[in-house]
PDB file of C-alpha atoms in Angstrom:
ATOM      1  CA  MET X   1     204.085  74.084  83.768  1.00 72.00           C
ATOM      2  CA  LEU X   2     203.249  77.542  85.082  1.00 82.00           C
ATOM      3  CA  ASP X   3     199.881  78.159  86.692  1.00 84.00           C
ATOM      4  CA  ASP X   4     197.664  80.986  85.446  1.00 83.00           C
ATOM      5  CA  THR X   5     198.554  83.356  88.279  1.00 86.00           C
ATOM      6  CA  THR X   6     202.266  83.005  87.552  1.00 91.00           C
ATOM      7  CA  ARG X   7     201.677  83.453  83.825  1.00 89.00           C
ATOM      8  CA  LEU X   8     199.854  86.710  84.482  1.00 90.00           C
ATOM      9  CA  ALA X   9     202.564  87.910  86.860  1.00 93.00           C
ATOM     10  CA  VAL X  10     205.482  87.053  84.583  1.00 95.00           C
ATOM     11  CA  GLY X  11     203.622  88.430  81.582  1.00 93.00           C
ATOM     12  CA  LEU X  12     203.247  91.789  83.298  1.00 95.00           C
ATOM     13  CA  LEU X  13     206.964  91.937  84.072  1.00 97.00           C
ATOM     14  CA  LEU X  14     207.958  90.891  80.557  1.00 96.00           C
ATOM     15  CA  ASP X  15     206.028  93.848  79.196  1.00 94.00           C
ATOM     16  CA  LEU X  16     208.450  96.061  81.120  1.00 97.00           C
ATOM     17  CA  THR X  17     211.498  94.858  79.194  1.00 96.00           C
ATOM     18  CA  ASP X  18     212.500  95.106  75.534  1.00 95.00           C
ATOM     19  CA  ASP X  19     210.743  93.115  72.814  1.00 94.00           C
ATOM     20  CA  ASP X  20     213.731  90.908  71.996  1.00 96.00           C
ATOM     21  CA  THR X  21     214.256  89.840  75.602  1.00 96.00           C
ATOM     22  CA  ALA X  22     210.540  89.273  76.085  1.00 94.00           C
ATOM     23  CA  ALA X  23     210.338  87.049  72.992  1.00 94.00           C
ATOM     24  CA  ARG X  24     213.323  84.940  74.048  1.00 95.00           C
ATOM     25  CA  VAL X  25     212.049  84.515  77.597  1.00 95.00           C
ATOM     26  CA  ARG X  26     208.545  83.595  76.449  1.00 93.00           C
ATOM     27  CA  ALA X  27     210.023  80.884  74.242  1.00 93.00           C
ATOM     28  CA  ARG X  28     212.172  79.668  77.136  1.00 93.00           C
ATOM     29  CA  ILE X  29     209.358  79.376  79.692  1.00 91.00           C
ATOM     30  CA  GLY X  30     206.516  78.502  77.308  1.00 89.00           C
ATOM     31  CA  LEU X  31     204.485  81.687  77.643  1.00 87.00           C
ATOM     32  CA  HIS X  32     202.798  82.625  74.384  1.00 79.00           C
ATOM     33  CA  SER X  33     202.510  86.247  73.289  1.00 74.00           C
ATOM     34  CA  GLY X  34     199.083  87.611  74.146  1.00 70.00           C
ATOM     35  CA  GLU X  35     198.366  84.788  76.581  1.00 65.00           C
ATOM     36  CA  PRO X  36     198.435  87.008  79.709  1.00 63.00           C
ATOM     37  CA  SER X  37     195.800  89.299  78.187  1.00 68.00           C
ATOM     38  CA  ARG X  38     193.521  86.350  77.458  1.00 73.00           C
ATOM     39  CA  LEU X  39     194.068  85.001  80.965  1.00 69.00           C
ATOM     40  CA  ALA X  40     193.283  88.401  82.484  1.00 68.00           C
ATOM     41  CA  ARG X  41     189.988  88.654  80.621  1.00 69.00           C
ATOM     42  CA  ARG X  42     189.041  85.134  81.689  1.00 69.00           C
ATOM     43  CA  ARG X  43     190.040  85.746  85.308  1.00 66.00           C
ATOM     44  CA  ILE X  44     188.034  88.967  85.458  1.00 67.00           C
ATOM     45  CA  ARG X  45     184.916  87.129  84.317  1.00 61.00           C
ATOM     46  CA  ARG X  46     185.389  84.761  87.266  1.00 59.00           C
ATOM     47  CA  ALA X  47     185.360  87.476  89.889  1.00 49.00           C
ATOM     48  CA  TRP X  48     183.829  85.204  92.516  1.00 45.00           C
ATOM     49  CA  ASN X  49     187.063  83.168  92.518  1.00 54.00           C
ATOM     50  CA  TRP X  50     189.329  86.113  93.292  1.00 61.00           C
ATOM     51  CA  SER X  51     191.323  86.236  96.466  1.00 68.00           C
ATOM     52  CA  PRO X  52     190.516  89.283  98.628  1.00 74.00           C
ATOM     53  CA  VAL X  53     191.977  92.523  97.277  1.00 81.00           C
ATOM     54  CA  PRO X  54     192.839  95.682  99.236  1.00 88.00           C
ATOM     55  CA  SER X  55     189.988  98.156  99.439  1.00 91.00           C
ATOM     56  CA  SER X  56     192.026 100.724  97.516  1.00 94.00           C
ATOM     57  CA  VAL X  57     192.244  98.334  94.560  1.00 92.00           C
ATOM     58  CA  ALA X  58     188.458  98.093  94.570  1.00 92.00           C
ATOM     59  CA  LEU X  59     188.271 101.895  94.557  1.00 95.00           C
ATOM     60  CA  TRP X  60     190.645 102.143  91.584  1.00 96.00           C
ATOM     61  CA  THR X  61     188.234  99.911  89.688  1.00 94.00           C
ATOM     62  CA  LEU X  62     185.221 101.980  90.730  1.00 96.00           C
ATOM     63  CA  GLU X  63     187.012 105.065  89.400  1.00 96.00           C
ATOM     64  CA  GLN X  64     186.453 103.713  85.892  1.00 96.00           C
ATOM     65  CA  ASP X  65     182.728 104.415  86.409  1.00 97.00           C
ATOM     66  CA  ASP X  66     181.880 101.330  84.385  1.00 94.00           C
ATOM     67  CA  PRO X  67     178.609  99.605  85.397  1.00 95.00           C
ATOM     68  CA  GLN X  68     179.912  96.133  84.540  1.00 90.00           C
ATOM     69  CA  LEU X  69     183.132  96.629  86.479  1.00 91.00           C
ATOM     70  CA  ASN X  70     181.134  98.009  89.401  1.00 94.00           C
ATOM     71  CA  ALA X  71     179.074  94.823  89.448  1.00 91.00           C
ATOM     72  CA  LEU X  72     182.216  92.682  89.255  1.00 87.00           C
ATOM     73  CA  VAL X  73     183.908  94.408  92.157  1.00 88.00           C
ATOM     74  CA  TRP X  74     180.722  94.597  94.259  1.00 89.00           C
ATOM     75  CA  PRO X  75     181.391  91.329  96.170  1.00 84.00           C
ATOM     76  CA  HIS X  76     184.818  92.661  97.145  1.00 84.00           C
ATOM     77  CA  LEU X  77     183.580  95.864  98.759  1.00 88.00           C
ATOM     78  CA  GLY X  78     183.099  93.937 101.987  1.00 80.00           C
ATOM     79  CA  ARG X  79     182.054  96.204 104.845  1.00 82.00           C
ATOM     80  CA  ASN X  80     182.571  99.381 102.825  1.00 91.00           C
ATOM     81  CA  THR X  81     178.900 100.254 103.095  1.00 95.00           C
ATOM     82  CA  GLY X  82     179.517 103.794 101.886  1.00 96.00           C
ATOM     83  CA  LEU X  83     181.055 102.550  98.645  1.00 96.00           C
ATOM     84  CA  ARG X  84     178.211 100.090  98.186  1.00 96.00           C
ATOM     85  CA  ARG X  85     175.641 102.827  98.700  1.00 97.00           C
ATOM     86  CA  ALA X  86     177.408 105.119  96.236  1.00 97.00           C
ATOM     87  CA  VAL X  87     177.536 102.374  93.593  1.00 97.00           C
ATOM     88  CA  VAL X  88     173.835 101.550  93.761  1.00 97.00           C
ATOM     89  CA  ARG X  89     172.975 105.255  93.689  1.00 97.00           C
ATOM     90  CA  GLY X  90     174.982 105.657  90.491  1.00 97.00           C
ATOM     91  CA  LEU X  91     177.423 108.166  91.949  1.00 97.00           C
ATOM     92  CA  PRO X  92     180.659 108.684  89.979  1.00 97.00           C
ATOM     93  CA  PHE X  93     184.065 107.915  91.485  1.00 96.00           C
ATOM     94  CA  GLY X  94     186.360 109.069  88.672  1.00 94.00           C
ATOM     95  CA  PRO X  95     188.259 112.317  89.294  1.00 91.00           C
ATOM     96  CA  GLY X  96     186.360 115.297  87.947  1.00 89.00           C
ATOM     97  CA  ARG X  97     183.339 113.287  86.840  1.00 92.00           C
ATOM     98  CA  THR X  98     179.849 114.427  87.780  1.00 92.00           C
ATOM     99  CA  ALA X  99     177.511 112.530  85.439  1.00 95.00           C
ATOM    100  CA  PRO X 100     175.562 109.679  87.060  1.00 96.00           C
ATOM    101  CA  VAL X 101     176.765 106.147  86.358  1.00 97.00           C
ATOM    102  CA  PRO X 102     174.211 103.581  85.141  1.00 96.00           C
ATOM    103  CA  VAL X 103     173.625 100.858  87.720  1.00 96.00           C
ATOM    104  CA  ASP X 104     173.923  97.241  86.667  1.00 95.00           C
ATOM    105  CA  PRO X 105     170.482  95.566  86.924  1.00 94.00           C
ATOM    106  CA  LYS X 106     171.974  92.882  89.187  1.00 91.00           C
ATOM    107  CA  LEU X 107     172.505  95.539  91.853  1.00 94.00           C
ATOM    108  CA  ALA X 108     168.996  96.980  91.764  1.00 88.00           C
ATOM    109  CA  GLY X 109     167.510  97.197  95.251  1.00 90.00           C
ATOM    110  CA  GLU X 110     170.834  96.430  96.951  1.00 93.00           C
ATOM    111  CA  GLU X 111     171.281  99.746  98.771  1.00 93.00           C
ATOM    112  CA  PRO X 112     172.025  99.223 102.477  1.00 92.00           C
ATOM    113  CA  GLU X 113     169.477 100.499 104.968  1.00 94.00           C
ATOM    114  CA  ILE X 114     169.680 104.217 105.740  1.00 96.00           C
ATOM    115  CA  PRO X 115     170.681 104.602 109.403  1.00 96.00           C
ATOM    116  CA  GLY X 116     168.079 106.103 111.706  1.00 96.00           C
ATOM    117  CA  SER X 117     170.609 108.515 113.200  1.00 96.00           C
ATOM    118  CA  TYR X 118     171.046 110.100 109.773  1.00 97.00           C
ATOM    119  CA  VAL X 119     167.284 110.509 109.394  1.00 97.00           C
ATOM    120  CA  ARG X 120     167.033 112.101 112.842  1.00 97.00           C
ATOM    121  CA  HIS X 121     170.180 114.225 112.970  1.00 97.00           C
ATOM    122  CA  GLY X 122     171.486 114.699 109.443  1.00 97.00           C
ATOM    123  CA  LEU X 123     175.009 113.848 108.328  1.00 98.00           C
ATOM    124  CA  VAL X 124     177.139 115.771 110.820  1.00 98.00           C
ATOM    125  CA  GLY X 125     174.749 115.107 113.692  1.00 98.00           C
ATOM    126  CA  ALA X 126     174.832 111.372 112.989  1.00 98.00           C
ATOM    127  CA  LEU X 127     178.629 111.360 112.847  1.00 98.00           C
ATOM    128  CA  ARG X 128     178.821 113.211 116.169  1.00 98.00           C
ATOM    129  CA  ALA X 129     176.259 110.952 117.890  1.00 97.00           C
ATOM    130  CA  VAL X 130     178.468 107.879 117.412  1.00 97.00           C
ATOM    131  CA  ASP X 131     179.412 105.900 120.524  1.00 95.00           C
ATOM    132  CA  SER X 132     180.439 102.548 119.019  1.00 96.00           C
ATOM    133  CA  MET X 133     182.191 101.125 115.977  1.00 95.00           C
ATOM    134  CA  SER X 134     178.974  99.724 114.525  1.00 95.00           C
ATOM    135  CA  ARG X 135     177.228 103.087 114.784  1.00 96.00           C
ATOM    136  CA  ALA X 136     180.265 104.759 113.264  1.00 96.00           C
ATOM    137  CA  ARG X 137     180.112 102.401 110.285  1.00 96.00           C
ATOM    138  CA  ALA X 138     176.407 103.097 109.840  1.00 96.00           C
ATOM    139  CA  ALA X 139     176.688 106.889 110.058  1.00 97.00           C
ATOM    140  CA  SER X 140     179.808 107.011 107.896  1.00 97.00           C
ATOM    141  CA  SER X 141     178.034 105.085 105.153  1.00 97.00           C
ATOM    142  CA  MET X 142     176.156 108.299 104.348  1.00 98.00           C
ATOM    143  CA  VAL X 143     179.362 110.130 103.386  1.00 98.00           C
ATOM    144  CA  LEU X 144     179.039 109.673  99.646  1.00 97.00           C
ATOM    145  CA  THR X 145     179.993 112.692  97.557  1.00 96.00           C
ATOM    146  CA  ARG X 146     182.898 115.119  97.392  1.00 94.00           C
ATOM    147  CA  GLU X 147     180.602 117.679  98.996  1.00 96.00           C
ATOM    148  CA  ASP X 148     179.933 115.255 101.861  1.00 97.00           C
ATOM    149  CA  TRP X 149     183.660 114.835 102.457  1.00 98.00           C
ATOM    150  CA  SER X 150     184.071 118.629 102.491  1.00 97.00           C
ATOM    151  CA  THR X 151     181.283 118.847 105.063  1.00 98.00           C
ATOM    152  CA  VAL X 152     183.036 116.218 107.191  1.00 98.00           C
ATOM    153  CA  ALA X 153     186.340 118.099 106.999  1.00 98.00           C
ATOM    154  CA  GLU X 154     184.689 121.371 108.027  1.00 98.00           C
ATOM    155  CA  ALA X 155     182.864 119.708 110.926  1.00 98.00           C
ATOM    156  CA  ASP X 156     186.028 118.040 112.198  1.00 97.00           C
ATOM    157  CA  ALA X 157     187.957 121.310 111.944  1.00 97.00           C
ATOM    158  CA  GLU X 158     185.272 123.049 113.980  1.00 97.00           C
ATOM    159  CA  GLN X 159     185.229 120.312 116.621  1.00 97.00           C
ATOM    160  CA  PRO X 160     186.991 116.941 116.293  1.00 97.00           C
ATOM    161  CA  LEU X 161     184.625 114.098 115.489  1.00 97.00           C
ATOM    162  CA  PRO X 162     184.449 111.079 117.838  1.00 97.00           C
ATOM    163  CA  GLY X 163     187.332 108.619 117.626  1.00 96.00           C
ATOM    164  CA  TYR X 164     185.170 105.815 116.253  1.00 96.00           C
ATOM    165  CA  THR X 165     183.937 108.092 113.483  1.00 97.00           C
ATOM    166  CA  ARG X 166     187.415 109.281 112.606  1.00 97.00           C
ATOM    167  CA  TRP X 167     188.759 105.742 112.375  1.00 96.00           C
ATOM    168  CA  VAL X 168     185.924 104.391 110.222  1.00 96.00           C
ATOM    169  CA  LEU X 169     186.243 107.355 107.870  1.00 97.00           C
ATOM    170  CA  SER X 170     190.024 107.022 107.703  1.00 96.00           C
ATOM    171  CA  ILE X 171     189.857 103.412 106.484  1.00 95.00           C
ATOM    172  CA  ARG X 172     187.500 104.355 103.683  1.00 95.00           C
ATOM    173  CA  PRO X 173     189.717 104.171 100.579  1.00 95.00           C
ATOM    174  CA  ASP X 174     187.924 107.229  99.187  1.00 96.00           C
ATOM    175  CA  CYS X 175     188.728 109.367 102.234  1.00 97.00           C
ATOM    176  CA  PRO X 176     190.625 112.458 100.999  1.00 96.00           C
ATOM    177  CA  PRO X 177     194.323 112.070 101.926  1.00 94.00           C
ATOM    178  CA  ALA X 178     194.489 115.481 103.615  1.00 95.00           C
ATOM    179  CA  LEU X 179     191.579 114.593 105.877  1.00 97.00           C
ATOM    180  CA  ARG X 180     193.026 111.165 106.665  1.00 96.00           C
ATOM    181  CA  ALA X 181     196.324 112.800 107.617  1.00 95.00           C
ATOM    182  CA  ARG X 182     194.416 115.011 110.039  1.00 94.00           C
ATOM    183  CA  PHE X 183     192.947 111.902 111.658  1.00 94.00           C
ATOM    184  CA  GLY X 184     196.395 110.404 112.259  1.00 91.00           C
ATOM    185  CA  THR X 185     199.928 110.046 110.922  1.00 88.00           C
ATOM    186  CA  HIS X 186     201.812 108.048 113.555  1.00 90.00           C
ATOM    187  CA  ALA X 187     203.318 104.656 112.742  1.00 89.00           C
ATOM    188  CA  LYS X 188     200.658 102.567 114.480  1.00 89.00           C
ATOM    189  CA  PHE X 189     197.903 104.436 112.654  1.00 91.00           C
ATOM    190  CA  THR X 190     199.502 104.000 109.228  1.00 90.00           C
ATOM    191  CA  HIS X 191     200.194 100.329 109.956  1.00 88.00           C
ATOM    192  CA  ARG X 192     196.533  99.759 110.775  1.00 89.00           C
ATOM    193  CA  LEU X 193     195.538 101.591 107.601  1.00 91.00           C
ATOM    194  CA  ARG X 194     197.718  99.228 105.601  1.00 89.00           C
ATOM    195  CA  GLN X 195     196.118  96.244 107.326  1.00 88.00           C
ATOM    196  CA  ALA X 196     192.718  97.677 106.404  1.00 89.00           C
ATOM    197  CA  GLY X 197     193.711  97.729 102.726  1.00 89.00           C
ATOM    198  CA  VAL X 198     194.249 101.476 102.350  1.00 93.00           C
ATOM    199  CA  LEU X 199     197.168 102.020  99.968  1.00 93.00           C
ATOM    200  CA  ASP X 200     199.272 105.072  99.175  1.00 90.00           C
ATOM    201  CA  GLY X 201     198.952 104.278  95.479  1.00 93.00           C
ATOM    202  CA  PRO X 202     199.709 101.667  92.811  1.00 96.00           C
ATOM    203  CA  ALA X 203     203.480 102.141  93.081  1.00 97.00           C
ATOM    204  CA  ALA X 204     203.389 101.456  96.811  1.00 94.00           C
ATOM    205  CA  TYR X 205     201.183  98.426  96.202  1.00 95.00           C
ATOM    206  CA  ALA X 206     203.507  97.089  93.502  1.00 97.00           C
ATOM    207  CA  THR X 207     206.658  97.427  95.578  1.00 97.00           C
ATOM    208  CA  GLY X 208     205.531  97.068  99.178  1.00 94.00           C
ATOM    209  CA  HIS X 209     202.925  94.315  99.289  1.00 93.00           C
ATOM    210  CA  GLY X 210     203.011  90.567  98.874  1.00 93.00           C
ATOM    211  CA  PRO X 211     202.915  87.817  97.972  1.00 95.00           C
ATOM    212  CA  ALA X 212     204.508  89.200  94.823  1.00 97.00           C
ATOM    213  CA  VAL X 213     202.772  86.837  92.416  1.00 95.00           C
ATOM    214  CA  ARG X 214     199.360  87.852  93.731  1.00 92.00           C
ATOM    215  CA  VAL X 215     200.146  91.577  93.554  1.00 95.00           C
ATOM    216  CA  LEU X 216     201.457  91.237  90.006  1.00 95.00           C
ATOM    217  CA  GLU X 217     198.387  89.213  89.011  1.00 91.00           C
ATOM    218  CA  VAL X 218     196.104  91.977  90.298  1.00 91.00           C
ATOM    219  CA  LEU X 219     198.112  94.599  88.407  1.00 94.00           C
ATOM    220  CA  ALA X 220     197.932  92.491  85.246  1.00 91.00           C
ATOM    221  CA  MET X 221     194.141  92.405  85.565  1.00 89.00           C
ATOM    222  CA  GLY X 222     194.317  96.101  86.378  1.00 92.00           C
ATOM    223  CA  ARG X 223     195.181  96.850  82.765  1.00 90.00           C
ATOM    224  CA  LEU X 224     191.544  96.048  82.070  1.00 88.00           C
ATOM    225  CA  MET X 225     190.006  97.075  85.388  1.00 91.00           C
ATOM    226  CA  PHE X 226     191.906 100.244  86.364  1.00 94.00           C
ATOM    227  CA  PRO X 227     194.106 101.148  83.372  1.00 94.00           C
ATOM    228  CA  ALA X 228     194.610 104.741  84.504  1.00 93.00           C
ATOM    229  CA  ARG X 229     196.354 103.537  87.658  1.00 95.00           C
ATOM    230  CA  VAL X 230     198.604 100.761  86.326  1.00 96.00           C
ATOM    231  CA  PRO X 231     201.297 102.991  84.725  1.00 97.00           C
ATOM    232  CA  ASP X 232     202.337 104.228  88.182  1.00 97.00           C
ATOM    233  CA  ALA X 233     203.011 100.638  89.225  1.00 98.00           C
ATOM    234  CA  GLU X 234     204.855  99.887  85.995  1.00 98.00           C
ATOM    235  CA  ARG X 235     207.119 102.911  86.446  1.00 98.00           C
ATOM    236  CA  ALA X 236     208.050 101.661  89.900  1.00 98.00           C
ATOM    237  CA  LEU X 237     208.753  98.106  88.721  1.00 98.00           C
ATOM    238  CA  ARG X 238     210.540  98.777  85.416  1.00 98.00           C
ATOM    239  CA  PRO X 239     213.937  99.838  86.829  1.00 98.00           C
ATOM    240  CA  LEU X 240     213.904  96.842  89.184  1.00 98.00           C
ATOM    241  CA  VAL X 241     213.260  94.481  86.278  1.00 98.00           C
ATOM    242  CA  HIS X 242     216.183  95.952  84.344  1.00 97.00           C
ATOM    243  CA  ARG X 243     218.480  95.951  87.375  1.00 97.00           C
ATOM    244  CA  HIS X 244     217.887  92.405  88.597  1.00 97.00           C
ATOM    245  CA  LEU X 245     216.844  90.464  85.480  1.00 97.00           C
ATOM    246  CA  GLY X 246     217.775  92.516  82.441  1.00 96.00           C
ATOM    247  CA  ASN X 247     218.113  90.354  79.340  1.00 95.00           C
ATOM    248  CA  ARG X 248     219.289  87.234  81.199  1.00 96.00           C
ATOM    249  CA  GLU X 249     217.068  84.339  80.189  1.00 96.00           C
ATOM    250  CA  GLU X 250     218.255  82.232  83.116  1.00 96.00           C
ATOM    251  CA  ALA X 251     217.217  84.890  85.623  1.00 97.00           C
ATOM    252  CA  TRP X 252     213.769  85.089  84.053  1.00 97.00           C
ATOM    253  CA  ALA X 253     213.491  81.288  84.118  1.00 96.00           C
ATOM    254  CA  VAL X 254     214.346  81.265  87.825  1.00 97.00           C
ATOM    255  CA  LEU X 255     211.744  83.967  88.421  1.00 97.00           C
ATOM    256  CA  ALA X 256     209.075  81.853  86.736  1.00 96.00           C
ATOM    257  CA  GLN X 257     210.079  78.827  88.818  1.00 96.00           C
ATOM    258  CA  ILE X 258     210.025  80.476  92.248  1.00 97.00           C
ATOM    259  CA  ALA X 259     207.228  83.041  91.836  1.00 96.00           C
ATOM    260  CA  GLU X 260     204.337  80.749  92.769  1.00 94.00           C
ATOM    261  CA  THR X 261     205.679  79.947  96.253  1.00 94.00           C
ATOM    262  CA  PHE X 262     207.526  83.201  96.975  1.00 97.00           C
ATOM    263  CA  HIS X 263     205.975  85.096  99.896  1.00 95.00           C
ATOM    264  CA  GLY X 264     207.876  88.375  99.701  1.00 97.00           C
ATOM    265  CA  THR X 265     207.281  91.527  97.689  1.00 97.00           C
ATOM    266  CA  ALA X 266     207.883  91.999  93.976  1.00 98.00           C
ATOM    267  CA  PRO X 267     211.232  93.798  94.497  1.00 98.00           C
ATOM    268  CA  GLU X 268     212.351  90.934  96.738  1.00 98.00           C
ATOM    269  CA  LEU X 269     211.248  88.394  94.139  1.00 98.00           C
ATOM    270  CA  LEU X 270     213.170  90.160  91.384  1.00 98.00           C
ATOM    271  CA  MET X 271     216.284  90.503  93.522  1.00 98.00           C
ATOM    272  CA  THR X 272     216.147  86.847  94.584  1.00 98.00           C
ATOM    273  CA  ALA X 273     215.664  85.552  91.045  1.00 97.00           C
ATOM    274  CA  GLY X 274     218.519  87.692  89.804  1.00 97.00           C
ATOM    275  CA  ALA X 275     220.824  86.495  92.569  1.00 96.00           C
ATOM    276  CA  LEU X 276     220.003  82.813  92.083  1.00 95.00           C
ATOM    277  CA  ALA X 277     220.541  82.809  88.327  1.00 85.00           C
TER     278      ALA X 277
END
């Protein structure tokens, strides 16, 4: 009997193969057509039970500019005070969008306190006055709009911002990639970004993060929560599904059996299942 997480994960992968193979595999492992979609909707409604997700995944959801989704993802914004502030102010996240986003009533009055340094010195002054990580987090929480990020980039180009400020801004998932690259590109920096949940994109998440079953579950829910982003992940996974599993029912059955306890990435899971079958 497959658990719900595995059903979501396998269901996502089956959608990347042909209809005949998918039907035969579903019959083999006892996964009904349409079941993953129902599970995804149910899992989304139970957001408080989710395991932690990378901050970039939360941003992809915010990019839908949907008040209900914003409220669902709110508990998973963690210490991203800037994202929290933007949500409760109704600021849009979707590319090219400018219209304000209605705020879910549950989030009314939830805006974090405005830091005193911002009141005294303004945005750039507050970012330059930073001398600790906590003050950097507070000042950086006032970087909210695309115009704010442009102001930050101009200020840093004129005179580099303090190290604390640069780091806190760089681990914001909404930090413009060009600005983040200016803050650092060496291996240690990019490794720490990854640990902080900043992803290069859905394809990198699908193929480079684990455990595989958890990543695939998130992507399955992503069809409802960040549908514009999921196709990139599917394009990265589809050739791997065809290469390692293809239309072999036994390989798919092995995948379903080992997915729950497999700790590697999705490509490693697919390769292992294909080799064991």
